[in-house]
Short mmCIF file of C-alpha atoms in Angstrom, two decimals:
data_model
loop_
_atom_site.label_atom_id
_atom_site.label_comp_id
_atom_site.label_asym_id
_atom_site.label_seq_id
_atom_site.Cartn_x
_atom_site.Cartn_y
_atom_site.Cartn_z
CA MET E 1 0.00 0.00 0.00
CA ASP E 2 2.85 2.38 0.84
CA LYS E 3 4.48 1.68 -2.51
CA LEU E 4 1.23 2.54 -4.30
CA LYS E 5 0.97 5.81 -2.36
CA ARG E 6 4.56 6.73 -3.25
CA VAL E 7 3.86 6.09 -6.94
CA LEU E 8 0.61 8.07 -6.90
CA THR E 9 2.10 11.01 -4.99
CA GLY E 10 5.23 11.10 -7.12
CA ARG E 11 7.65 10.21 -4.33
CA ASP E 12 10.64 8.17 -5.31
CA GLU E 13 12.09 5.69 -2.89
CA VAL E 14 14.87 7.51 -1.07
CA ASP E 15 16.83 6.29 1.93
CA ASP E 16 15.78 7.83 5.23
CA GLU E 17 19.34 9.04 5.80
CA GLU E 18 19.33 11.01 2.53
CA ARG E 19 16.01 12.72 3.20
CA GLY E 20 17.12 14.68 6.22
CA PHE E 21 15.87 15.07 9.75
CA VAL E 22 13.10 17.61 9.02
CA ALA E 23 11.52 15.48 6.30
CA GLN E 24 11.67 12.42 8.53
CA ALA E 25 10.09 14.34 11.42
CA LEU E 26 7.27 15.66 9.22
CA ASP E 27 6.53 12.21 7.86
CA SER E 28 6.58 10.59 11.29
CA SER E 29 4.26 13.20 12.82
CA SER E 30 1.61 13.02 10.11
CA LEU E 31 -1.37 10.72 10.40
CA SER E 32 -1.45 7.48 8.48
CA TRP E 33 -4.00 7.10 5.71
CA SER E 34 -6.11 4.66 7.74
CA THR E 35 -6.11 7.06 10.71
CA ARG E 36 -7.19 9.90 8.42
CA VAL E 37 -10.06 7.82 7.03
CA GLN E 38 -11.12 6.78 10.53
CA GLY E 39 -11.02 10.41 11.71
CA PHE E 40 -13.03 11.51 8.69
CA CYS E 41 -15.66 8.80 9.22
CA ALA E 42 -15.97 9.50 12.94
CA CYS E 43 -16.21 13.26 12.50
CA PHE E 44 -18.63 13.00 9.58
CA LEU E 45 -20.87 10.56 11.46
CA ILE E 46 -20.93 12.85 14.49
CA GLY E 47 -22.00 15.71 12.22
CA LEU E 48 -24.64 13.55 10.58
CA VAL E 49 -25.99 12.41 13.96
CA LEU E 50 -26.18 16.02 15.17
CA ALA E 51 -28.08 17.10 12.06
CA ILE E 52 -30.47 14.14 12.28
CA LEU E 53 -30.93 14.70 16.01
CA GLY E 54 -31.84 18.31 15.31
CA THR E 55 -34.40 17.18 12.74
CA ILE E 56 -35.87 14.67 15.19
CA VAL E 57 -36.12 17.36 17.87
CA LEU E 58 -38.01 19.58 15.43
CA ALA E 59 -40.31 16.71 14.33
CA LEU E 60 -41.15 15.90 17.95
CA GLY E 61 -42.25 19.45 18.62
CA GLY E 62 -38.99 20.84 19.97
CA SER E 63 -37.92 24.38 19.42
CA ILE E 64 -36.68 25.67 16.10
CA LYS E 65 -33.81 27.21 18.04
CA THR E 66 -32.57 23.79 19.20
CA PHE E 67 -32.99 22.40 15.71
CA GLY E 68 -31.00 25.25 14.18
CA VAL E 69 -28.17 24.90 16.66
CA LEU E 70 -27.89 21.11 16.31
CA TYR E 71 -28.15 21.28 12.52
CA THR E 72 -25.51 24.02 12.33
CA PHE E 73 -23.05 22.23 14.57
CA GLY E 74 -23.68 19.08 12.55
CA ASN E 75 -22.75 20.91 9.35
CA ILE E 76 -19.67 22.45 10.94
CA THR E 77 -18.53 19.03 12.12
CA ALA E 78 -19.19 17.50 8.70
CA ILE E 79 -17.15 20.21 6.99
CA ALA E 80 -14.35 19.77 9.52
CA SER E 81 -14.28 16.04 8.80
CA THR E 82 -12.78 16.63 5.37
CA CYS E 83 -9.76 18.23 7.04
CA PHE E 84 -8.74 14.71 8.05
CA LEU E 85 -8.56 13.60 4.44
CA MET E 86 -6.78 16.50 2.80
CA GLY E 87 -5.45 18.55 5.70
CA PRO E 88 -6.75 21.89 6.96
CA MET E 89 -4.74 24.13 4.64
CA ALA E 90 -5.67 22.21 1.50
CA GLN E 91 -9.29 22.22 2.65
CA PHE E 92 -9.29 26.00 3.08
CA GLN E 93 -7.58 26.51 -0.26
CA LYS E 94 -10.20 24.36 -2.00
CA MET E 95 -13.04 26.03 -0.10
CA PHE E 96 -11.98 29.47 -1.28
CA ALA E 97 -11.14 28.49 -4.86
CA THR E 98 -12.92 30.64 -7.43
CA THR E 99 -15.36 27.86 -8.34
CA ARG E 100 -16.55 27.54 -4.72
CA LEU E 101 -16.06 31.06 -3.38
CA VAL E 102 -19.69 32.21 -3.50
CA ALA E 103 -21.03 28.93 -2.10
CA THR E 104 -18.44 29.00 0.69
CA ILE E 105 -19.21 32.58 1.68
CA VAL E 106 -22.97 31.99 1.66
CA MET E 107 -22.54 28.75 3.60
CA LEU E 108 -20.27 30.26 6.26
CA ALA E 109 -22.47 33.36 6.57
CA SER E 110 -25.58 31.23 6.99
CA LEU E 111 -23.85 29.12 9.65
CA VAL E 112 -22.97 32.24 11.63
CA LEU E 113 -26.33 33.93 11.05
CA THR E 114 -28.21 30.80 12.17
CA LEU E 115 -26.36 30.82 15.47
CA CYS E 116 -26.79 34.60 15.85
CA SER E 117 -30.53 34.39 15.23
CA ALA E 118 -30.88 31.50 17.67
CA PHE E 119 -28.74 32.86 20.53
CA TRP E 120 -28.57 36.65 20.36
CA TRP E 121 -31.58 37.77 18.35
CA ASN E 122 -33.95 35.05 19.67
CA LYS E 123 -35.75 34.84 16.32
CA ALA E 124 -36.76 31.23 15.71
CA MET E 125 -38.24 31.77 12.26
CA LEU E 126 -35.16 33.67 11.14
CA ALA E 127 -33.03 30.75 12.35
CA LEU E 128 -35.20 28.40 10.27
CA ILE E 129 -34.76 30.58 7.18
CA PHE E 130 -30.99 30.56 7.68
CA VAL E 131 -31.05 26.76 8.09
CA VAL E 132 -32.77 26.46 4.70
CA ILE E 133 -30.17 28.79 3.16
CA GLN E 134 -27.47 26.76 4.93
CA PHE E 135 -28.83 23.53 3.43
CA LEU E 136 -28.95 24.97 -0.08
CA ALA E 137 -25.48 26.51 0.17
CA MET E 138 -24.02 23.31 1.63
CA SER E 139 -25.60 21.28 -1.18
CA TRP E 140 -24.26 23.64 -3.85
CA TYR E 141 -20.83 23.59 -2.19
CA SER E 142 -20.82 19.79 -2.00
CA ILE E 143 -21.77 19.21 -5.62
CA SER E 144 -18.96 21.52 -6.69
CA TYR E 145 -16.59 18.63 -5.99
CA ILE E 146 -18.37 16.43 -8.56
CA PRO E 147 -17.38 17.21 -12.17
CA TYR E 148 -20.22 18.74 -14.21
CA ALA E 149 -22.71 18.30 -11.35
CA ARG E 150 -23.44 22.01 -11.08
CA ASP E 151 -24.16 22.20 -14.80
CA ALA E 152 -26.53 19.23 -14.54
CA VAL E 153 -28.38 20.70 -11.55
CA THR E 154 -28.64 24.08 -13.26
CA LYS E 155 -30.07 22.48 -16.42
CA CYS E 156 -32.55 20.40 -14.42
CA CYS E 157 -33.75 23.40 -12.46
CA GLY E 158 -33.89 25.48 -15.65
CA SER E 159 -36.06 22.89 -17.37
CA ILE E 160 -38.43 22.73 -14.38
CA ILE E 161 -38.88 26.49 -14.33
#
């Protein structure tokens, strides 16, 4: 498996002594691929459980405020889960790439505004509106990672309208 990773990442086999101390230290301190996948799965599942729990609370007659908070923290956790796979810096660079910039800004703004409307402004309906915007922005952001998915969704929505 390590040999396959070296080939795919473009690393040639080099003796540890030739690579230097800093390179060895960086490689030894990084997470293994299986640990990254486990971290991603755990973090993503926690986010999914929080979002589903928020939906269940709302369905059982709980407050919209509780739903908005649980759903928002679920989305934040789900977004953070991808940091395990590609690293935080690569994640931020991809989030703010020109193809995802608008979706990222709308998504992050709706996350913040949902929490503000739930905690500081005490406006439950406003929190619900921001949750809907959050869902749409998160969906648009997520499909930006699938080639030609945005074009397909745009054409489908255009044909419906």
